[in-house]
Every structure is written in structure tokens, then in C-alpha cells.
């Protein structure tokens, strides 16, 4: 039977009726309410109720994490969701089984099941949109960790200046709205009028401000990716999400990954081979892939989680 699948983002709720094989039969979208829990749940039910005939389950992908009990939610963008058992709240209204999955892991599962990660056993999916999320597949299974908090890209170190005791989390350095704000400020524009596609177009046309700020962004994305790939010896890293559809983004992150390897493994003024250290740079190659599902990755991952329980 078909399934109802939600991808709840900070801005919009994406909703689809999907077959068990992953075909999207219908899709809708509505703005995400941020005022009250009742309005939030009502928005989900308004989408779901007309499509319940011939459906036997509901899958949800959303930002935030579940507490270790696997049910109770802690949100990043809506305070009224903190402590809410989102699964039970939806089941009591829709009278269907519901599963809830973090959006980073859902996107990784989607790309692993139906996208660029097919055929791999060990994969990190990195989701690039307004912020950076991620999900980890180890030995052919999603890995959540003891606190269901594995692969929390939001908190990974991205930029560090130890001499200033300044450590910056990737969730801050990869917040794409900051790029838009900085570009707008440098050009004397209203930040609300500057869009992501515009910034990429300006950079590709040779605009020095847009190009420099995007390069900083690419580097901030590349640093936690480089460390994760080496720590876990992954088959590949898949970049997915809305921004990953930009070809120049994949190229920019790849360029910075190579630069990090070259710079991090050398000491200025010292020939480390004289210290008896030999480096095989092939060990530091990060296998990066462009996502194939991008904006739909979360829908596929939520569906996979509903059907398999993994």
C-alpha cells in the first residue's frame, strides 16, 4: 500500500504520497507554522487527511533530534516542539502508524537507498541547505549512536584559531543565510532581496565579493568532511540538499578538500621526510559524490525508515 511522507523544513513542509518502491504519486507543499503546536500539527493533518485512503503508514523527516527514548522530540527551530512525542501526536490524529527521522539521516538514507550512495556500505550523507546536516551509514546500516546523535554535523569543528581560543562549529560557519547577508552588506543591498542562485551566478560571472564569500563557505564545508572521511574510512561522501544541485558547489568543496590535504600534511620550513615520516597522499583522498535526489532525498529516506524500521 502507499505511504504518506513528510519532509518538514524550517520554511516549508513538503508532502508526498509514495509507493513502497519510492515512486512519488502526488506531492504538495505548505509553509511551516512556527507559532503554536496546534497550528503545526493542523498543517500536517490538512495535507494528510484527503490522501489517507489506500495508505497504511506515515513517514516524517524533520530537523532536530529524538531523545534516546526514540520518541520524544527536541527541535532546533520551533521551541513548542521541545519534549513533544511527535510520533504519538500524529498517530492520535491520523490513526495510522507513524515514524519520525532526523532530516540529516533521512537524506543520507535516501541517497544510499535510491541515489548517489547506492551500492556502498560506508557512507556519510551531507545535506546542504540553510544549514548543514548529515547522516551516517556504517556496514550497510544507519548509525545513530548511543544518544541517537551520531554525525551531528551542526556541532563539528569547522574553523579554529586556537591562539585566539576561538573555535567555530560547522553549524555556524556553514549557515548559508550568513553568506547571503555578507554579500548583501558588501554590496549595500537589502539582505531579503539576495538569493542563493543570485550569489552563485554572480560568483560564476567573476564577482569578487560573491566568489570570495562562497570560497569561505566551501572551506567551512570541506573541513568537517575531510576529518569525517579519514576517521571513518568511508566509501564516499554524498553532498545532497538544495544547494548541492549547484555544480560549482561540488567543485568548490572538492577543490578545498585537496587543498586541506596538501596544506595540513606539510610543515613550513621543515622537510618532514628527514624526520622519518613518509606520507602516501592517496590515503587522504576524499571520495566526494554529487547527490542525485537532492531536494527529494529526505522523502526517500523517511520512506525507507518507515518500511524497514532501520
Coordinates of C-alpha atoms in Angstrom, one line a residue:
X1 CA 0.0 0.0 0.0
X2 CA 1.0 3.6 -0.5
X3 CA 2.6 5.7 2.3
X4 CA 2.2 9.4 3.3
X5 CA 5.6 11.1 3.6
X6 CA 6.5 14.4 5.1
X7 CA 9.7 16.4 4.9
X8 CA 9.3 19.2 7.4
X9 CA 11.8 22.0 7.0
X10 CA 12.2 25.3 8.7
X11 CA 10.5 27.1 5.8
X12 CA 8.2 24.6 4.1
X13 CA 6.5 21.3 4.7
X14 CA 6.9 19.0 1.7
X15 CA 4.4 16.2 1.5
X16 CA 4.1 13.2 -0.9
X17 CA 2.1 10.1 -1.5
X18 CA 4.6 7.4 -2.4
X19 CA 4.6 3.8 -3.4
X20 CA 6.6 1.3 -1.4
X21 CA 9.1 1.3 -4.3
X22 CA 9.6 5.0 -4.0
X23 CA 7.5 6.4 -6.8
X24 CA 6.0 9.8 -6.0
X25 CA 2.3 9.6 -6.9
X26 CA 1.4 13.1 -5.6
X27 CA 3.2 15.9 -4.0
X28 CA 2.2 19.1 -2.2
X29 CA 3.9 21.9 -0.1
X30 CA 2.8 24.4 2.5
X31 CA 4.6 26.9 4.8
X32 CA 5.8 25.5 8.1
X33 CA 3.9 27.1 11.0
X34 CA 6.1 28.5 13.8
X35 CA 3.5 30.0 16.2
X36 CA 1.9 27.1 18.1
X37 CA 2.0 23.3 18.3
X38 CA -1.7 23.1 17.3
X39 CA -1.2 25.0 14.1
X40 CA 1.9 22.9 13.3
X41 CA 0.0 19.6 13.7
X42 CA -3.0 21.0 11.9
X43 CA -0.9 21.9 8.9
X44 CA 0.3 18.3 8.7
X45 CA -3.2 16.8 9.1
X46 CA -4.7 19.1 6.5
X47 CA -2.3 17.7 3.9
X48 CA -2.6 14.1 5.1
X49 CA -6.4 13.6 5.7
X50 CA -7.5 13.8 2.0
X51 CA -4.9 11.2 1.0
X52 CA -5.5 8.5 3.7
X53 CA -7.5 6.1 1.5
X54 CA -5.3 3.2 0.5
X55 CA -2.5 4.2 2.8
X56 CA -1.1 2.2 5.7
X57 CA 1.7 4.4 7.2
X58 CA 3.1 7.9 7.7
X59 CA 6.8 8.7 7.5
X60 CA 8.3 12.0 8.8
X61 CA 11.6 13.6 8.2
X62 CA 12.3 16.8 10.2
X63 CA 15.1 18.9 11.7
X64 CA 16.1 18.3 15.3
X65 CA 16.8 15.0 17.1
X66 CA 15.0 12.4 19.1
X67 CA 15.9 11.8 22.7
X68 CA 17.4 8.4 23.4
X69 CA 13.9 7.0 24.2
X70 CA 13.4 7.2 20.4
X71 CA 10.1 9.1 20.7
X72 CA 10.4 12.4 22.4
X73 CA 11.5 15.2 20.1
X74 CA 13.9 18.1 20.7
X75 CA 13.7 20.7 18.0
X76 CA 16.2 23.2 16.6
X77 CA 13.8 25.7 15.1
X78 CA 10.5 25.6 17.0
X79 CA 10.5 25.8 20.8
X80 CA 7.0 24.5 21.1
X81 CA 8.2 21.1 19.8
X82 CA 10.7 20.5 22.6
X83 CA 9.6 17.5 24.7
X84 CA 6.7 16.6 22.3
X85 CA 6.2 13.0 21.3
X86 CA 5.7 13.8 17.6
X87 CA 5.0 10.2 16.7
X88 CA 2.2 9.8 19.2
X89 CA 0.8 13.3 18.4
X90 CA 0.4 12.4 14.8
X91 CA -0.8 8.8 15.4
X92 CA -3.6 10.0 17.6
X93 CA -4.8 12.4 14.9
X94 CA -4.2 10.4 11.7
X95 CA -4.9 6.9 13.2
X96 CA -2.0 5.4 11.2
X97 CA 1.4 4.1 12.2
X98 CA 4.0 7.0 12.2
X99 CA 7.8 7.0 12.2
X100 CA 9.9 10.1 12.7
X101 CA 13.5 10.5 11.5
X102 CA 16.1 13.3 11.7
X103 CA 16.3 15.1 8.4
X104 CA 20.1 14.6 8.1
X105 CA 19.9 10.9 8.5
X106 CA 16.8 10.7 6.3
X107 CA 18.6 12.4 3.4
X108 CA 21.6 10.1 3.8
X109 CA 19.3 7.1 3.8
X110 CA 17.5 8.4 0.7
X111 CA 20.7 8.8 -1.3
X112 CA 22.0 5.5 0.0
X113 CA 18.8 3.6 -1.0
X114 CA 17.9 5.4 -4.3
X115 CA 20.5 7.9 -5.1
X116 CA 24.3 8.6 -5.4
X117 CA 25.2 6.2 -2.5
X118 CA 23.7 3.1 -4.0
X119 CA 25.9 0.0 -3.6
X120 CA 28.1 1.5 -0.8
X121 CA 28.4 0.1 2.7
X122 CA 30.0 3.0 4.5
X123 CA 28.8 6.5 3.5
X124 CA 28.3 9.9 5.0
X125 CA 25.5 12.0 3.6
X126 CA 25.9 15.7 4.0
X127 CA 22.9 17.9 3.5
X128 CA 23.5 21.5 2.4
X129 CA 20.6 24.0 2.6
X130 CA 20.1 26.8 5.0
X131 CA 22.4 24.9 7.3
X132 CA 24.4 21.7 7.2
X133 CA 23.1 18.3 8.4
X134 CA 24.4 14.8 7.9
X135 CA 23.7 11.1 8.4
X136 CA 25.9 8.1 8.6
X137 CA 25.6 4.6 7.1
X138 CA 28.1 2.1 8.5
X139 CA 28.4 -1.5 7.4
X140 CA 25.2 -1.1 5.3
X141 CA 23.0 0.2 8.2
X142 CA 22.2 3.7 9.5
X143 CA 24.3 4.5 12.5
X144 CA 22.6 6.7 15.2
X145 CA 25.0 6.4 18.2
X146 CA 24.2 5.8 21.9
X147 CA 22.4 9.1 22.2
X148 CA 20.9 9.0 18.7
X149 CA 23.1 11.9 17.9
X150 CA 25.8 10.4 15.5
X151 CA 27.0 12.5 12.6
X152 CA 25.8 15.7 14.2
X153 CA 27.4 18.0 11.6
X154 CA 25.9 21.0 13.3
X155 CA 28.4 20.7 16.1
X156 CA 31.5 19.5 14.3
X157 CA 34.5 21.8 14.4
X158 CA 34.9 23.7 11.1
X159 CA 37.2 26.7 11.7
X160 CA 39.6 27.0 14.6
X161 CA 42.0 29.7 15.8
X162 CA 43.5 28.1 19.0
X163 CA 45.8 31.1 19.5
X164 CA 42.6 33.2 20.0
X165 CA 40.7 30.5 21.8
X166 CA 38.2 30.7 19.1
X167 CA 36.5 27.5 17.9
X168 CA 33.7 27.7 15.4
X169 CA 31.1 25.0 15.0
X170 CA 30.2 24.0 11.4
X171 CA 26.6 24.8 12.1
X172 CA 27.6 28.4 12.3
X173 CA 30.2 28.6 9.6
X174 CA 28.0 26.8 7.1
X175 CA 24.8 28.7 7.7
X176 CA 24.1 29.8 4.2
X177 CA 21.9 32.8 5.1
X178 CA 25.1 34.3 6.6
X179 CA 26.7 34.2 3.1
X180 CA 23.7 36.0 1.7
X181 CA 23.8 38.5 4.5
X182 CA 27.5 39.2 4.0
X183 CA 27.1 39.5 0.2
X184 CA 24.2 42.0 0.6
X185 CA 26.1 44.0 3.2
X186 CA 29.2 44.3 1.0
X187 CA 27.0 45.4 -2.0
X188 CA 24.8 47.7 0.1
X189 CA 21.7 45.6 -0.7
X190 CA 18.7 44.6 1.4
X191 CA 19.6 41.0 2.6
X192 CA 16.0 40.0 1.9
X193 CA 16.4 40.7 -1.8
X194 CA 19.5 38.5 -2.3
X195 CA 19.0 34.8 -3.2
X196 CA 21.3 31.8 -3.3
X197 CA 21.1 31.3 -7.1
X198 CA 22.0 35.0 -7.5
X199 CA 25.1 34.6 -5.4
X200 CA 26.3 31.6 -7.4
X201 CA 25.5 33.4 -10.7
X202 CA 27.5 36.5 -9.5
X203 CA 30.5 34.3 -8.5
X204 CA 30.5 32.4 -11.8
X205 CA 30.4 35.8 -13.6
X206 CA 33.5 36.9 -11.8
X207 CA 32.1 39.0 -9.0
X208 CA 35.0 39.1 -6.4
X209 CA 32.8 39.6 -3.4
X210 CA 30.5 36.6 -4.1
X211 CA 33.4 34.4 -5.2
X212 CA 35.4 35.1 -2.0
X213 CA 32.5 34.5 0.3
X214 CA 31.5 31.3 -1.4
X215 CA 35.1 30.1 -1.2
X216 CA 34.9 30.7 2.6
X217 CA 31.7 28.7 2.7
X218 CA 33.3 25.8 0.6
X219 CA 36.2 25.7 3.0
X220 CA 33.9 25.6 6.0
X221 CA 32.0 22.6 4.5
X222 CA 35.2 20.8 3.5
X223 CA 36.9 20.8 6.9
X224 CA 34.4 18.6 8.8
X225 CA 34.0 16.4 5.7
X226 CA 37.8 15.8 5.5
X227 CA 38.0 14.8 9.1
X228 CA 34.9 12.5 8.9
X229 CA 36.1 10.8 5.8
X230 CA 39.5 9.9 7.3
X231 CA 38.2 9.0 10.8
X232 CA 35.7 6.5 9.4
X233 CA 37.4 5.3 6.1
X234 CA 34.2 5.8 4.1
X235 CA 33.4 4.6 0.6
X236 CA 32.2 8.1 -0.2
X237 CA 30.7 11.3 1.0
X238 CA 27.5 12.3 -0.8
X239 CA 26.6 16.0 -0.9
X240 CA 22.8 16.4 -1.2
X241 CA 20.1 19.0 -0.4
X242 CA 19.1 22.2 -2.2
X243 CA 22.5 23.8 -2.6
X244 CA 24.1 20.5 -3.8
X245 CA 22.3 21.0 -7.1
X246 CA 24.8 23.8 -7.8
X247 CA 27.7 22.3 -9.9
X248 CA 30.1 25.0 -8.7
X249 CA 29.5 24.0 -5.1
X250 CA 30.6 20.4 -5.6
X251 CA 33.7 21.7 -7.5
X252 CA 34.4 24.2 -4.7
X253 CA 34.2 21.7 -1.9
X254 CA 36.4 19.2 -3.8
X255 CA 39.0 21.9 -4.5
X256 CA 39.2 22.7 -0.8
X257 CA 39.4 19.1 0.2
X258 CA 42.5 18.8 -2.0
X259 CA 43.9 22.0 -0.6
X260 CA 43.4 20.8 3.0
X261 CA 45.3 17.6 2.4
X262 CA 48.2 19.5 0.8
X263 CA 48.5 22.1 3.5
X264 CA 47.7 20.1 6.6
X265 CA 50.3 17.5 5.9
X266 CA 53.2 19.9 5.5
X267 CA 55.2 22.0 8.0
X268 CA 56.5 25.2 6.7
X269 CA 60.3 25.3 6.6
X270 CA 60.7 21.6 7.6
X271 CA 61.3 18.6 5.4
X272 CA 59.3 16.0 7.4
X273 CA 60.9 13.2 5.4
X274 CA 64.0 14.0 7.3
X275 CA 62.1 13.0 10.5
X276 CA 61.5 9.6 9.0
X277 CA 57.9 10.4 8.1
X278 CA 56.6 9.2 4.8
X279 CA 53.1 10.2 3.6
X280 CA 51.1 8.5 0.9
X281 CA 48.8 11.2 -0.2
X282 CA 46.4 8.6 -1.7
X283 CA 45.4 7.8 1.9
X284 CA 44.0 11.3 2.1
X285 CA 41.8 11.4 -1.0
X286 CA 38.2 12.0 -0.1
X287 CA 35.7 10.4 -2.5
X288 CA 33.0 13.0 -3.0
X289 CA 29.8 12.4 -4.9
X290 CA 27.1 14.8 -6.0
X291 CA 23.7 13.8 -4.7
X292 CA 21.1 12.5 -7.2
X293 CA 18.0 13.2 -5.2
X294 CA 18.8 16.5 -3.6
X295 CA 15.6 18.2 -2.5
X296 CA 13.7 14.8 -2.5
X297 CA 16.4 12.9 -0.5
X298 CA 14.6 13.3 2.8
X299 CA 11.3 12.0 1.4
X300 CA 13.0 8.8 0.2
X301 CA 14.9 8.3 3.5
X302 CA 11.8 8.8 5.6
X303 CA 10.0 6.2 3.5
X304 CA 12.9 3.7 3.8
X305 CA 12.9 4.2 7.6
X306 CA 9.1 3.6 7.8
X307 CA 9.3 0.4 5.7
X308 CA 12.4 -1.2 7.2
X309 CA 12.5 0.1 10.8
X310 CA 16.2 0.8 10.3

